[in-house]
mmCIF file of the C-alpha atoms, coordinates in Angstrom:
data_MODEL
# 
_entry.id   MODEL 
# 
loop_
_atom_site.group_PDB 
_atom_site.id 
_atom_site.type_symbol 
_atom_site.label_atom_id 
_atom_site.label_alt_id 
_atom_site.label_comp_id 
_atom_site.label_asym_id 
_atom_site.label_entity_id 
_atom_site.label_seq_id 
_atom_site.pdbx_PDB_ins_code 
_atom_site.Cartn_x 
_atom_site.Cartn_y 
_atom_site.Cartn_z 
_atom_site.occupancy 
_atom_site.B_iso_or_equiv 
_atom_site.pdbx_formal_charge 
_atom_site.auth_seq_id 
_atom_site.auth_comp_id 
_atom_site.auth_asym_id 
_atom_site.auth_atom_id 
_atom_site.pdbx_PDB_model_num 
ATOM 1   C CA . MET A 1 1   ? -69.473 34.541  45.163  1.00 0.00 ? 1   MET A CA 1 
ATOM 2   C CA . ALA A 1 2   ? -67.029 34.642  42.877  1.00 0.00 ? 2   ALA A CA 1 
ATOM 3   C CA . PRO A 1 3   ? -64.518 32.763  45.001  1.00 0.00 ? 3   PRO A CA 1 
ATOM 4   C CA . LEU A 1 4   ? -67.379 29.975  45.684  1.00 0.00 ? 4   LEU A CA 1 
ATOM 5   C CA . LYS A 1 5   ? -67.756 29.490  41.520  1.00 0.00 ? 5   LYS A CA 1 
ATOM 6   C CA . LEU A 1 6   ? -63.715 29.354  41.022  1.00 0.00 ? 6   LEU A CA 1 
ATOM 7   C CA . LEU A 1 7   ? -63.506 26.386  44.039  1.00 0.00 ? 7   LEU A CA 1 
ATOM 8   C CA . LEU A 1 8   ? -66.433 24.672  42.449  1.00 0.00 ? 8   LEU A CA 1 
ATOM 9   C CA . VAL A 1 9   ? -64.705 24.921  38.826  1.00 0.00 ? 9   VAL A CA 1 
ATOM 10  C CA . ALA A 1 10  ? -61.428 23.445  40.863  1.00 0.00 ? 10  ALA A CA 1 
ATOM 11  C CA . VAL A 1 11  ? -62.983 20.573  42.277  1.00 0.00 ? 11  VAL A CA 1 
ATOM 12  C CA . THR A 1 12  ? -65.004 19.723  39.183  1.00 0.00 ? 12  THR A CA 1 
ATOM 13  C CA . ALA A 1 13  ? -62.006 19.499  37.051  1.00 0.00 ? 13  ALA A CA 1 
ATOM 14  C CA . GLY A 1 14  ? -59.916 17.311  40.063  1.00 0.00 ? 14  GLY A CA 1 
ATOM 15  C CA . ALA A 1 15  ? -62.595 14.826  39.798  1.00 0.00 ? 15  ALA A CA 1 
ATOM 16  C CA . ALA A 1 16  ? -63.350 14.924  36.260  1.00 0.00 ? 16  ALA A CA 1 
ATOM 17  C CA . SER A 1 17  ? -59.121 14.149  35.754  1.00 0.00 ? 17  SER A CA 1 
ATOM 18  C CA . ALA A 1 18  ? -59.603 11.645  38.145  1.00 0.00 ? 18  ALA A CA 1 
ATOM 19  C CA . PHE A 1 19  ? -61.721 9.483   35.793  1.00 0.00 ? 19  PHE A CA 1 
ATOM 20  C CA . ALA A 1 20  ? -59.722 10.128  32.891  1.00 0.00 ? 20  ALA A CA 1 
ATOM 21  C CA . PRO A 1 21  ? -57.645 7.054   31.298  1.00 0.00 ? 21  PRO A CA 1 
ATOM 22  C CA . ALA A 1 22  ? -54.548 6.589   32.699  1.00 0.00 ? 22  ALA A CA 1 
ATOM 23  C CA . GLY A 1 23  ? -51.257 7.138   30.590  1.00 0.00 ? 23  GLY A CA 1 
ATOM 24  C CA . VAL A 1 24  ? -53.107 8.699   27.676  1.00 0.00 ? 24  VAL A CA 1 
ATOM 25  C CA . ALA A 1 25  ? -50.482 11.247  27.384  1.00 0.00 ? 25  ALA A CA 1 
ATOM 26  C CA . GLY A 1 26  ? -47.686 9.036   28.266  1.00 0.00 ? 26  GLY A CA 1 
ATOM 27  C CA . ARG A 1 27  ? -48.504 6.354   25.626  1.00 0.00 ? 27  ARG A CA 1 
ATOM 28  C CA . GLN A 1 28  ? -47.761 8.255   22.139  1.00 0.00 ? 28  GLN A CA 1 
ATOM 29  C CA . SER A 1 29  ? -43.931 8.438   23.451  1.00 0.00 ? 29  SER A CA 1 
ATOM 30  C CA . MET A 1 30  ? -43.829 4.559   25.149  1.00 0.00 ? 30  MET A CA 1 
ATOM 31  C CA . GLN A 1 31  ? -41.498 2.678   22.822  1.00 0.00 ? 31  GLN A CA 1 
ATOM 32  C CA . LEU A 1 32  ? -42.065 -1.263  22.252  1.00 0.00 ? 32  LEU A CA 1 
ATOM 33  C CA . HIS A 1 33  ? -39.205 -3.560  22.637  1.00 0.00 ? 33  HIS A CA 1 
ATOM 34  C CA . GLU A 1 34  ? -38.428 -7.056  22.028  1.00 0.00 ? 34  GLU A CA 1 
ATOM 35  C CA . SER A 1 35  ? -38.086 -7.601  25.852  1.00 0.00 ? 35  SER A CA 1 
ATOM 36  C CA . PHE A 1 36  ? -41.662 -6.025  26.438  1.00 0.00 ? 36  PHE A CA 1 
ATOM 37  C CA . GLY A 1 37  ? -40.034 -3.037  28.903  1.00 0.00 ? 37  GLY A CA 1 
ATOM 38  C CA . LEU A 1 38  ? -39.317 -5.847  31.211  1.00 0.00 ? 38  LEU A CA 1 
ATOM 39  C CA . ASN A 1 39  ? -35.977 -5.576  33.100  1.00 0.00 ? 39  ASN A CA 1 
ATOM 40  C CA . PHE A 1 40  ? -35.306 -9.428  33.667  1.00 0.00 ? 40  PHE A CA 1 
ATOM 41  C CA . ALA A 1 41  ? -35.551 -10.140 30.027  1.00 0.00 ? 41  ALA A CA 1 
ATOM 42  C CA . GLU A 1 42  ? -32.847 -10.499 27.743  1.00 0.00 ? 42  GLU A CA 1 
ATOM 43  C CA . ASP A 1 43  ? -31.683 -8.584  24.947  1.00 0.00 ? 43  ASP A CA 1 
ATOM 44  C CA . THR A 1 44  ? -31.651 -10.548 21.864  1.00 0.00 ? 44  THR A CA 1 
ATOM 45  C CA . TYR A 1 45  ? -28.906 -8.931  19.923  1.00 0.00 ? 45  TYR A CA 1 
ATOM 46  C CA . GLU A 1 46  ? -26.236 -9.427  22.463  1.00 0.00 ? 46  GLU A CA 1 
ATOM 47  C CA . ASN A 1 47  ? -26.947 -13.071 23.062  1.00 0.00 ? 47  ASN A CA 1 
ATOM 48  C CA . GLN A 1 48  ? -27.673 -14.195 19.329  1.00 0.00 ? 48  GLN A CA 1 
ATOM 49  C CA . PRO A 1 49  ? -25.007 -15.732 17.322  1.00 0.00 ? 49  PRO A CA 1 
ATOM 50  C CA . ASP A 1 50  ? -22.786 -13.312 15.152  1.00 0.00 ? 50  ASP A CA 1 
ATOM 51  C CA . LEU A 1 51  ? -24.199 -14.804 11.977  1.00 0.00 ? 51  LEU A CA 1 
ATOM 52  C CA . LEU A 1 52  ? -27.671 -14.092 12.732  1.00 0.00 ? 52  LEU A CA 1 
ATOM 53  C CA . LYS A 1 53  ? -26.817 -10.093 13.171  1.00 0.00 ? 53  LYS A CA 1 
ATOM 54  C CA . GLY A 1 54  ? -26.845 -9.240  9.428   1.00 0.00 ? 54  GLY A CA 1 
ATOM 55  C CA . GLU A 1 55  ? -24.965 -9.356  6.298   1.00 0.00 ? 55  GLU A CA 1 
ATOM 56  C CA . ALA A 1 56  ? -22.089 -7.704  7.484   1.00 0.00 ? 56  ALA A CA 1 
ATOM 57  C CA . GLU A 1 57  ? -21.713 -9.209  10.839  1.00 0.00 ? 57  GLU A CA 1 
ATOM 58  C CA . TYR A 1 58  ? -22.211 -12.679 8.672   1.00 0.00 ? 58  TYR A CA 1 
ATOM 59  C CA . LYS A 1 59  ? -19.137 -11.884 6.503   1.00 0.00 ? 59  LYS A CA 1 
ATOM 60  C CA . GLN A 1 60  ? -16.952 -11.060 9.302   1.00 0.00 ? 60  GLN A CA 1 
ATOM 61  C CA . TYR A 1 61  ? -17.808 -14.280 11.015  1.00 0.00 ? 61  TYR A CA 1 
ATOM 62  C CA . VAL A 1 62  ? -17.242 -16.299 7.854   1.00 0.00 ? 62  VAL A CA 1 
ATOM 63  C CA . ASN A 1 63  ? -13.742 -14.776 7.673   1.00 0.00 ? 63  ASN A CA 1 
ATOM 64  C CA . LYS A 1 64  ? -12.912 -15.797 11.053  1.00 0.00 ? 64  LYS A CA 1 
ATOM 65  C CA . ILE A 1 65  ? -13.346 -19.707 10.232  1.00 0.00 ? 65  ILE A CA 1 
ATOM 66  C CA . ASN A 1 66  ? -11.712 -19.524 6.680   1.00 0.00 ? 66  ASN A CA 1 
ATOM 67  C CA . GLU A 1 67  ? -10.356 -16.545 5.062   1.00 0.00 ? 67  GLU A CA 1 
ATOM 68  C CA . ASP A 1 68  ? -10.221 -17.966 1.898   1.00 0.00 ? 68  ASP A CA 1 
ATOM 69  C CA . ASN A 1 69  ? -14.110 -18.393 1.451   1.00 0.00 ? 69  ASN A CA 1 
ATOM 70  C CA . MET A 1 70  ? -16.457 -18.103 -1.628  1.00 0.00 ? 70  MET A CA 1 
ATOM 71  C CA . LEU A 1 71  ? -18.636 -15.494 0.019   1.00 0.00 ? 71  LEU A CA 1 
ATOM 72  C CA . ASN A 1 72  ? -15.786 -12.928 0.164   1.00 0.00 ? 72  ASN A CA 1 
ATOM 73  C CA . ARG A 1 73  ? -13.619 -14.040 -2.232  1.00 0.00 ? 73  ARG A CA 1 
ATOM 74  C CA . LYS A 1 74  ? -12.676 -11.844 -4.976  1.00 0.00 ? 74  LYS A CA 1 
ATOM 75  C CA . TYR A 1 75  ? -11.794 -12.335 -8.668  1.00 0.00 ? 75  TYR A CA 1 
ATOM 76  C CA . ASN A 1 76  ? -8.092  -11.462 -9.120  1.00 0.00 ? 76  ASN A CA 1 
ATOM 77  C CA . VAL A 1 77  ? -8.429  -9.704  -12.636 1.00 0.00 ? 77  VAL A CA 1 
ATOM 78  C CA . ILE A 1 78  ? -4.728  -9.143  -12.969 1.00 0.00 ? 78  ILE A CA 1 
ATOM 79  C CA . ARG A 1 79  ? -3.433  -12.455 -12.356 1.00 0.00 ? 79  ARG A CA 1 
ATOM 80  C CA . ARG A 1 80  ? -5.958  -13.950 -14.644 1.00 0.00 ? 80  ARG A CA 1 
ATOM 81  C CA . VAL A 1 81  ? -5.310  -11.115 -17.285 1.00 0.00 ? 81  VAL A CA 1 
ATOM 82  C CA . ARG A 1 82  ? -1.137  -12.361 -16.568 1.00 0.00 ? 82  ARG A CA 1 
ATOM 83  C CA . GLU A 1 83  ? -1.998  -15.712 -17.223 1.00 0.00 ? 83  GLU A CA 1 
ATOM 84  C CA . LEU A 1 84  ? -4.122  -15.646 -20.606 1.00 0.00 ? 84  LEU A CA 1 
ATOM 85  C CA . ASP A 1 85  ? -1.760  -13.300 -21.914 1.00 0.00 ? 85  ASP A CA 1 
ATOM 86  C CA . LEU A 1 86  ? -4.483  -11.080 -23.202 1.00 0.00 ? 86  LEU A CA 1 
ATOM 87  C CA . LEU A 1 87  ? -2.377  -7.950  -23.393 1.00 0.00 ? 87  LEU A CA 1 
ATOM 88  C CA . GLN A 1 88  ? 0.090   -9.939  -26.312 1.00 0.00 ? 88  GLN A CA 1 
ATOM 89  C CA . THR A 1 89  ? -3.255  -10.955 -27.489 1.00 0.00 ? 89  THR A CA 1 
ATOM 90  C CA . THR A 1 90  ? -4.454  -7.557  -27.847 1.00 0.00 ? 90  THR A CA 1 
ATOM 91  C CA . ILE A 1 91  ? -1.610  -6.340  -29.577 1.00 0.00 ? 91  ILE A CA 1 
ATOM 92  C CA . ASP A 1 92  ? -1.402  -9.563  -32.396 1.00 0.00 ? 92  ASP A CA 1 
ATOM 93  C CA . ALA A 1 93  ? -5.161  -8.418  -32.821 1.00 0.00 ? 93  ALA A CA 1 
ATOM 94  C CA . GLY A 1 94  ? -4.298  -4.725  -33.514 1.00 0.00 ? 94  GLY A CA 1 
ATOM 95  C CA . LEU A 1 95  ? -7.057  -3.874  -31.438 1.00 0.00 ? 95  LEU A CA 1 
ATOM 96  C CA . LEU A 1 96  ? -5.851  -0.580  -30.487 1.00 0.00 ? 96  LEU A CA 1 
ATOM 97  C CA . SER A 1 97  ? -4.583  0.480   -33.923 1.00 0.00 ? 97  SER A CA 1 
ATOM 98  C CA . LYS A 1 98  ? -8.298  -0.238  -35.399 1.00 0.00 ? 98  LYS A CA 1 
ATOM 99  C CA . LEU A 1 99  ? -9.786  1.612   -32.694 1.00 0.00 ? 99  LEU A CA 1 
ATOM 100 C CA . GLU A 1 100 ? -8.115  4.523   -33.679 1.00 0.00 ? 100 GLU A CA 1 
ATOM 101 C CA . LYS A 1 101 ? -8.630  3.866   -37.183 1.00 0.00 ? 101 LYS A CA 1 
ATOM 102 C CA . ASN A 1 102 ? -12.562 4.161   -36.134 1.00 0.00 ? 102 ASN A CA 1 
ATOM 103 C CA . GLY A 1 103 ? -11.818 7.489   -34.449 1.00 0.00 ? 103 GLY A CA 1 
ATOM 104 C CA . LEU A 1 104 ? -11.320 5.962   -30.852 1.00 0.00 ? 104 LEU A CA 1 
ATOM 105 C CA . ASP A 1 105 ? -8.204  7.411   -29.059 1.00 0.00 ? 105 ASP A CA 1 
ATOM 106 C CA . LEU A 1 106 ? -7.072  8.442   -26.140 1.00 0.00 ? 106 LEU A CA 1 
ATOM 107 C CA . ALA A 1 107 ? -7.574  12.179  -26.671 1.00 0.00 ? 107 ALA A CA 1 
ATOM 108 C CA . LYS A 1 108 ? -11.255 10.967  -27.457 1.00 0.00 ? 108 LYS A CA 1 
ATOM 109 C CA . LEU A 1 109 ? -11.686 8.831   -24.161 1.00 0.00 ? 109 LEU A CA 1 
ATOM 110 C CA . GLU A 1 110 ? -10.845 11.878  -22.261 1.00 0.00 ? 110 GLU A CA 1 
ATOM 111 C CA . GLU A 1 111 ? -13.515 13.753  -23.972 1.00 0.00 ? 111 GLU A CA 1 
ATOM 112 C CA . LEU A 1 112 ? -15.986 11.342  -23.029 1.00 0.00 ? 112 LEU A CA 1 
ATOM 113 C CA . LEU A 1 113 ? -15.029 10.711  -19.504 1.00 0.00 ? 113 LEU A CA 1 
ATOM 114 C CA . PRO A 1 114 ? -16.933 14.087  -18.141 1.00 0.00 ? 114 PRO A CA 1 
ATOM 115 C CA . LEU A 1 115 ? -20.107 12.563  -19.907 1.00 0.00 ? 115 LEU A CA 1 
ATOM 116 C CA . ALA A 1 116 ? -19.814 8.987   -18.305 1.00 0.00 ? 116 ALA A CA 1 
ATOM 117 C CA . GLU A 1 117 ? -19.858 10.837  -15.093 1.00 0.00 ? 117 GLU A CA 1 
ATOM 118 C CA . GLU A 1 118 ? -22.480 13.303  -16.038 1.00 0.00 ? 118 GLU A CA 1 
ATOM 119 C CA . LEU A 1 119 ? -25.057 9.573   -16.881 1.00 0.00 ? 119 LEU A CA 1 
ATOM 120 C CA . GLY A 1 120 ? -23.787 8.592   -13.424 1.00 0.00 ? 120 GLY A CA 1 
ATOM 121 C CA . LEU A 1 121 ? -22.148 5.536   -14.665 1.00 0.00 ? 121 LEU A CA 1 
ATOM 122 C CA . LEU A 1 122 ? -18.635 6.057   -13.059 1.00 0.00 ? 122 LEU A CA 1 
ATOM 123 C CA . SER A 1 123 ? -20.648 6.548   -9.773  1.00 0.00 ? 123 SER A CA 1 
ATOM 124 C CA . LEU A 1 124 ? -22.271 3.550   -10.742 1.00 0.00 ? 124 LEU A CA 1 
ATOM 125 C CA . ALA A 1 125 ? -19.371 1.167   -11.174 1.00 0.00 ? 125 ALA A CA 1 
ATOM 126 C CA . ALA A 1 126 ? -18.223 2.726   -7.774  1.00 0.00 ? 126 ALA A CA 1 
ATOM 127 C CA . ASN A 1 127 ? -21.100 1.179   -5.964  1.00 0.00 ? 127 ASN A CA 1 
ATOM 128 C CA . ASN A 1 128 ? -21.244 -2.198  -7.528  1.00 0.00 ? 128 ASN A CA 1 
ATOM 129 C CA . GLN A 1 129 ? -17.792 -3.318  -7.507  1.00 0.00 ? 129 GLN A CA 1 
ATOM 130 C CA . GLN A 1 130 ? -18.403 -6.328  -5.691  1.00 0.00 ? 130 GLN A CA 1 
ATOM 131 C CA . LEU A 1 131 ? -20.868 -7.286  -8.770  1.00 0.00 ? 131 LEU A CA 1 
ATOM 132 C CA . LEU A 1 132 ? -18.379 -5.984  -11.451 1.00 0.00 ? 132 LEU A CA 1 
ATOM 133 C CA . VAL A 1 133 ? -15.420 -7.924  -9.942  1.00 0.00 ? 133 VAL A CA 1 
ATOM 134 C CA . ASN A 1 134 ? -17.232 -11.186 -9.283  1.00 0.00 ? 134 ASN A CA 1 
ATOM 135 C CA . LEU A 1 135 ? -19.484 -11.131 -12.314 1.00 0.00 ? 135 LEU A CA 1 
ATOM 136 C CA . VAL A 1 136 ? -19.029 -9.084  -14.806 1.00 0.00 ? 136 VAL A CA 1 
ATOM 137 C CA . ALA A 1 137 ? -14.994 -9.417  -14.739 1.00 0.00 ? 137 ALA A CA 1 
ATOM 138 C CA . PRO A 1 138 ? -14.817 -13.200 -14.995 1.00 0.00 ? 138 PRO A CA 1 
ATOM 139 C CA . LEU A 1 139 ? -17.200 -13.408 -17.720 1.00 0.00 ? 139 LEU A CA 1 
ATOM 140 C CA . LEU A 1 140 ? -14.944 -10.494 -19.923 1.00 0.00 ? 140 LEU A CA 1 
ATOM 141 C CA . VAL A 1 141 ? -11.759 -11.970 -18.724 1.00 0.00 ? 141 VAL A CA 1 
ATOM 142 C CA . GLU A 1 142 ? -12.269 -15.479 -19.614 1.00 0.00 ? 142 GLU A CA 1 
ATOM 143 C CA . GLY A 1 143 ? -13.986 -15.043 -22.922 1.00 0.00 ? 143 GLY A CA 1 
ATOM 144 C CA . ALA A 1 144 ? -11.329 -12.457 -23.964 1.00 0.00 ? 144 ALA A CA 1 
ATOM 145 C CA . PRO A 1 145 ? -9.147  -15.025 -25.641 1.00 0.00 ? 145 PRO A CA 1 
ATOM 146 C CA . PHE A 1 146 ? -12.282 -15.666 -27.905 1.00 0.00 ? 146 PHE A CA 1 
ATOM 147 C CA . LEU A 1 147 ? -13.567 -11.994 -27.845 1.00 0.00 ? 147 LEU A CA 1 
ATOM 148 C CA . LEU A 1 148 ? -10.429 -9.968  -28.951 1.00 0.00 ? 148 LEU A CA 1 
ATOM 149 C CA . PRO A 1 149 ? -10.232 -11.804 -32.481 1.00 0.00 ? 149 PRO A CA 1 
ATOM 150 C CA . VAL A 1 150 ? -13.828 -11.240 -33.170 1.00 0.00 ? 150 VAL A CA 1 
ATOM 151 C CA . LEU A 1 151 ? -13.835 -7.356  -31.903 1.00 0.00 ? 151 LEU A CA 1 
ATOM 152 C CA . ALA A 1 152 ? -10.919 -6.829  -33.783 1.00 0.00 ? 152 ALA A CA 1 
ATOM 153 C CA . GLY A 1 153 ? -12.289 -8.434  -37.176 1.00 0.00 ? 153 GLY A CA 1 
ATOM 154 C CA . ALA A 1 154 ? -15.826 -6.403  -36.558 1.00 0.00 ? 154 ALA A CA 1 
ATOM 155 C CA . LEU A 1 155 ? -13.630 -3.227  -36.302 1.00 0.00 ? 155 LEU A CA 1 
ATOM 156 C CA . GLU A 1 156 ? -11.823 -3.795  -39.371 1.00 0.00 ? 156 GLU A CA 1 
ATOM 157 C CA . VAL A 1 157 ? -15.262 -3.619  -41.289 1.00 0.00 ? 157 VAL A CA 1 
ATOM 158 C CA . GLY A 1 158 ? -16.913 -0.865  -38.922 1.00 0.00 ? 158 GLY A CA 1 
ATOM 159 C CA . PRO A 1 159 ? -20.177 0.149   -37.901 1.00 0.00 ? 159 PRO A CA 1 
ATOM 160 C CA . ALA A 1 160 ? -22.325 -2.475  -39.996 1.00 0.00 ? 160 ALA A CA 1 
ATOM 161 C CA . ALA A 1 161 ? -20.407 -5.082  -38.340 1.00 0.00 ? 161 ALA A CA 1 
ATOM 162 C CA . PHE A 1 162 ? -21.662 -4.467  -34.907 1.00 0.00 ? 162 PHE A CA 1 
ATOM 163 C CA . PHE A 1 163 ? -25.329 -3.617  -36.646 1.00 0.00 ? 163 PHE A CA 1 
ATOM 164 C CA . ALA A 1 164 ? -25.231 -7.103  -38.242 1.00 0.00 ? 164 ALA A CA 1 
ATOM 165 C CA . GLY A 1 165 ? -24.312 -8.725  -35.063 1.00 0.00 ? 165 GLY A CA 1 
ATOM 166 C CA . ALA A 1 166 ? -27.141 -6.922  -32.986 1.00 0.00 ? 166 ALA A CA 1 
ATOM 167 C CA . ALA A 1 167 ? -29.167 -8.234  -35.697 1.00 0.00 ? 167 ALA A CA 1 
ATOM 168 C CA . GLY A 1 168 ? -28.274 -11.786 -35.675 1.00 0.00 ? 168 GLY A CA 1 
ATOM 169 C CA . PHE A 1 169 ? -28.805 -11.810 -32.136 1.00 0.00 ? 169 PHE A CA 1 
ATOM 170 C CA . ALA A 1 170 ? -31.864 -10.448 -31.875 1.00 0.00 ? 170 ALA A CA 1 
ATOM 171 C CA . GLY A 1 171 ? -33.316 -12.660 -35.305 1.00 0.00 ? 171 GLY A CA 1 
ATOM 172 C CA . ILE A 1 172 ? -32.103 -15.914 -33.341 1.00 0.00 ? 172 ILE A CA 1 
ATOM 173 C CA . GLU A 1 173 ? -33.994 -14.769 -30.098 1.00 0.00 ? 173 GLU A CA 1 
ATOM 174 C CA . TYR A 1 174 ? -36.991 -14.121 -31.878 1.00 0.00 ? 174 TYR A CA 1 
ATOM 175 C CA . LEU A 1 175 ? -36.808 -17.656 -33.325 1.00 0.00 ? 175 LEU A CA 1 
ATOM 176 C CA . LEU A 1 176 ? -36.511 -19.226 -30.247 1.00 0.00 ? 176 LEU A CA 1 
ATOM 177 C CA . ILE A 1 177 ? -39.507 -17.431 -28.914 1.00 0.00 ? 177 ILE A CA 1 
ATOM 178 C CA . ALA A 1 178 ? -41.628 -17.711 -31.798 1.00 0.00 ? 178 ALA A CA 1 
ATOM 179 C CA . ASN A 1 179 ? -41.253 -21.380 -32.350 1.00 0.00 ? 179 ASN A CA 1 
ATOM 180 C CA . GLY A 1 180 ? -41.753 -22.440 -28.812 1.00 0.00 ? 180 GLY A CA 1 
ATOM 181 C CA . VAL A 1 181 ? -38.266 -23.974 -28.432 1.00 0.00 ? 181 VAL A CA 1 
ATOM 182 C CA . GLU A 1 182 ? -37.374 -25.648 -25.371 1.00 0.00 ? 182 GLU A CA 1 
ATOM 183 C CA . VAL A 1 183 ? -34.398 -26.838 -23.179 1.00 0.00 ? 183 VAL A CA 1 
ATOM 184 C CA . PRO A 1 184 ? -34.246 -30.820 -23.393 1.00 0.00 ? 184 PRO A CA 1 
ATOM 185 C CA . PHE A 1 185 ? -34.384 -32.685 -20.273 1.00 0.00 ? 185 PHE A CA 1 
ATOM 186 C CA . VAL A 1 186 ? -35.485 -29.594 -18.447 1.00 0.00 ? 186 VAL A CA 1 
ATOM 187 C CA . GLY A 1 187 ? -38.442 -28.217 -20.156 1.00 0.00 ? 187 GLY A CA 1 
ATOM 188 C CA . LEU A 1 188 ? -37.846 -24.757 -19.781 1.00 0.00 ? 188 LEU A CA 1 
ATOM 189 C CA . PRO A 1 189 ? -38.170 -22.002 -22.593 1.00 0.00 ? 189 PRO A CA 1 
ATOM 190 C CA . ALA A 1 190 ? -35.243 -21.699 -24.570 1.00 0.00 ? 190 ALA A CA 1 
ATOM 191 C CA . GLY A 1 191 ? -36.108 -18.216 -25.810 1.00 0.00 ? 191 GLY A CA 1 
ATOM 192 C CA . ALA A 1 192 ? -36.281 -16.849 -21.942 1.00 0.00 ? 192 ALA A CA 1 
ATOM 193 C CA . LEU A 1 193 ? -33.122 -18.542 -20.854 1.00 0.00 ? 193 LEU A CA 1 
ATOM 194 C CA . ALA A 1 194 ? -30.891 -17.494 -23.919 1.00 0.00 ? 194 ALA A CA 1 
ATOM 195 C CA . GLY A 1 195 ? -32.350 -14.251 -23.923 1.00 0.00 ? 195 GLY A CA 1 
ATOM 196 C CA . LEU A 1 196 ? -30.323 -13.461 -20.790 1.00 0.00 ? 196 LEU A CA 1 
ATOM 197 C CA . LEU A 1 197 ? -27.600 -13.716 -23.054 1.00 0.00 ? 197 LEU A CA 1 
ATOM 198 C CA . LEU A 1 198 ? -28.615 -12.519 -26.629 1.00 0.00 ? 198 LEU A CA 1 
ATOM 199 C CA . VAL A 1 199 ? -30.594 -9.780  -25.481 1.00 0.00 ? 199 VAL A CA 1 
ATOM 200 C CA . PRO A 1 200 ? -27.749 -7.715  -23.483 1.00 0.00 ? 200 PRO A CA 1 
ATOM 201 C CA . LEU A 1 201 ? -25.663 -8.635  -26.616 1.00 0.00 ? 201 LEU A CA 1 
ATOM 202 C CA . THR A 1 202 ? -28.112 -7.526  -28.910 1.00 0.00 ? 202 THR A CA 1 
ATOM 203 C CA . ILE A 1 203 ? -27.955 -3.715  -27.060 1.00 0.00 ? 203 ILE A CA 1 
ATOM 204 C CA . ALA A 1 204 ? -24.131 -3.900  -26.826 1.00 0.00 ? 204 ALA A CA 1 
ATOM 205 C CA . SER A 1 205 ? -23.775 -4.521  -30.627 1.00 0.00 ? 205 SER A CA 1 
ATOM 206 C CA . ALA A 1 206 ? -25.941 -2.110  -31.609 1.00 0.00 ? 206 ALA A CA 1 
ATOM 207 C CA . GLY A 1 207 ? -24.668 0.499   -28.859 1.00 0.00 ? 207 GLY A CA 1 
ATOM 208 C CA . ALA A 1 208 ? -21.350 -0.318  -30.218 1.00 0.00 ? 208 ALA A CA 1 
ATOM 209 C CA . GLY A 1 209 ? -22.470 0.312   -33.739 1.00 0.00 ? 209 GLY A CA 1 
ATOM 210 C CA . VAL A 1 210 ? -24.267 3.764   -32.363 1.00 0.00 ? 210 VAL A CA 1 
ATOM 211 C CA . ALA A 1 211 ? -21.161 4.842   -30.945 1.00 0.00 ? 211 ALA A CA 1 
ATOM 212 C CA . LEU A 1 212 ? -18.445 3.690   -33.949 1.00 0.00 ? 212 LEU A CA 1 
ATOM 213 C CA . GLY A 1 213 ? -20.745 5.574   -35.971 1.00 0.00 ? 213 GLY A CA 1 
ATOM 214 C CA . SER A 1 214 ? -21.011 8.860   -34.195 1.00 0.00 ? 214 SER A CA 1 
ATOM 215 C CA . LEU A 1 215 ? -17.180 8.891   -34.002 1.00 0.00 ? 215 LEU A CA 1 
ATOM 216 C CA . LYS A 1 216 ? -16.331 8.672   -37.308 1.00 0.00 ? 216 LYS A CA 1 
ATOM 217 C CA . LYS A 1 217 ? -18.398 11.880  -38.128 1.00 0.00 ? 217 LYS A CA 1 
# 
C-alpha cells in the first residue's frame, strides 16, 4: 500500500509541474539588453560615433580633430603671471611684509596646512583642478594688477578694512534687492546678477577680517 501511495504522490507532483508557468525560476536571472537578446541585433556601443560615447570619449574625439580646442584647453597660470609681472607688483605693494605685520608668515602657513587638510580643503582643490584652473585662476590672475594694491592698502589698515569692505558689499546687494533694480534692456533683477559677485566678496572679506583678527591674537 505504501509503494502505491508514493507512486500517486510522484505522479501528482509531475502533473502539477507540467502546468506551472514556464521560465518562472529563470526569469529572475534574465538580463535585458538593447538587442533584446537577439543574436543578429547590432551592438549599439560598437557602432555609434565616438562623440556619443560619453564625456571622456567626446574629449578624446575633439583632441583628434584639433588639439588646441576650447574644451580641453587649460589656462596657463604661470605664463600669465610672468606676462603681467605680478611678482614685481607684489613686491612693489609690500604685500608680504604687510602680511607678516598682521601675523601671517611662513611658519604660520605651515601650521595652517594640517587644519586645511582636516577640513578637506586640499582634497577639494585636488578634485576640482579643472574648475580652479579654468575658472577661478583667470579671475584672480587677470584681476591681480588691480586687486593687489587694494589688498595691500587693506592689510595696512588691518581687519577693520576687511569688515568695512564686507559691510559695503552687503549694503550694495541689499539696496539692489530692496529697490528692485533691473538690468537695462534685459529686465533681469540686478540684485540676483550682482549677487553672484557681491555675496562671495562679502563672505571672503568677512572671513579675511576674522582670520587676520585671530592671527593678531
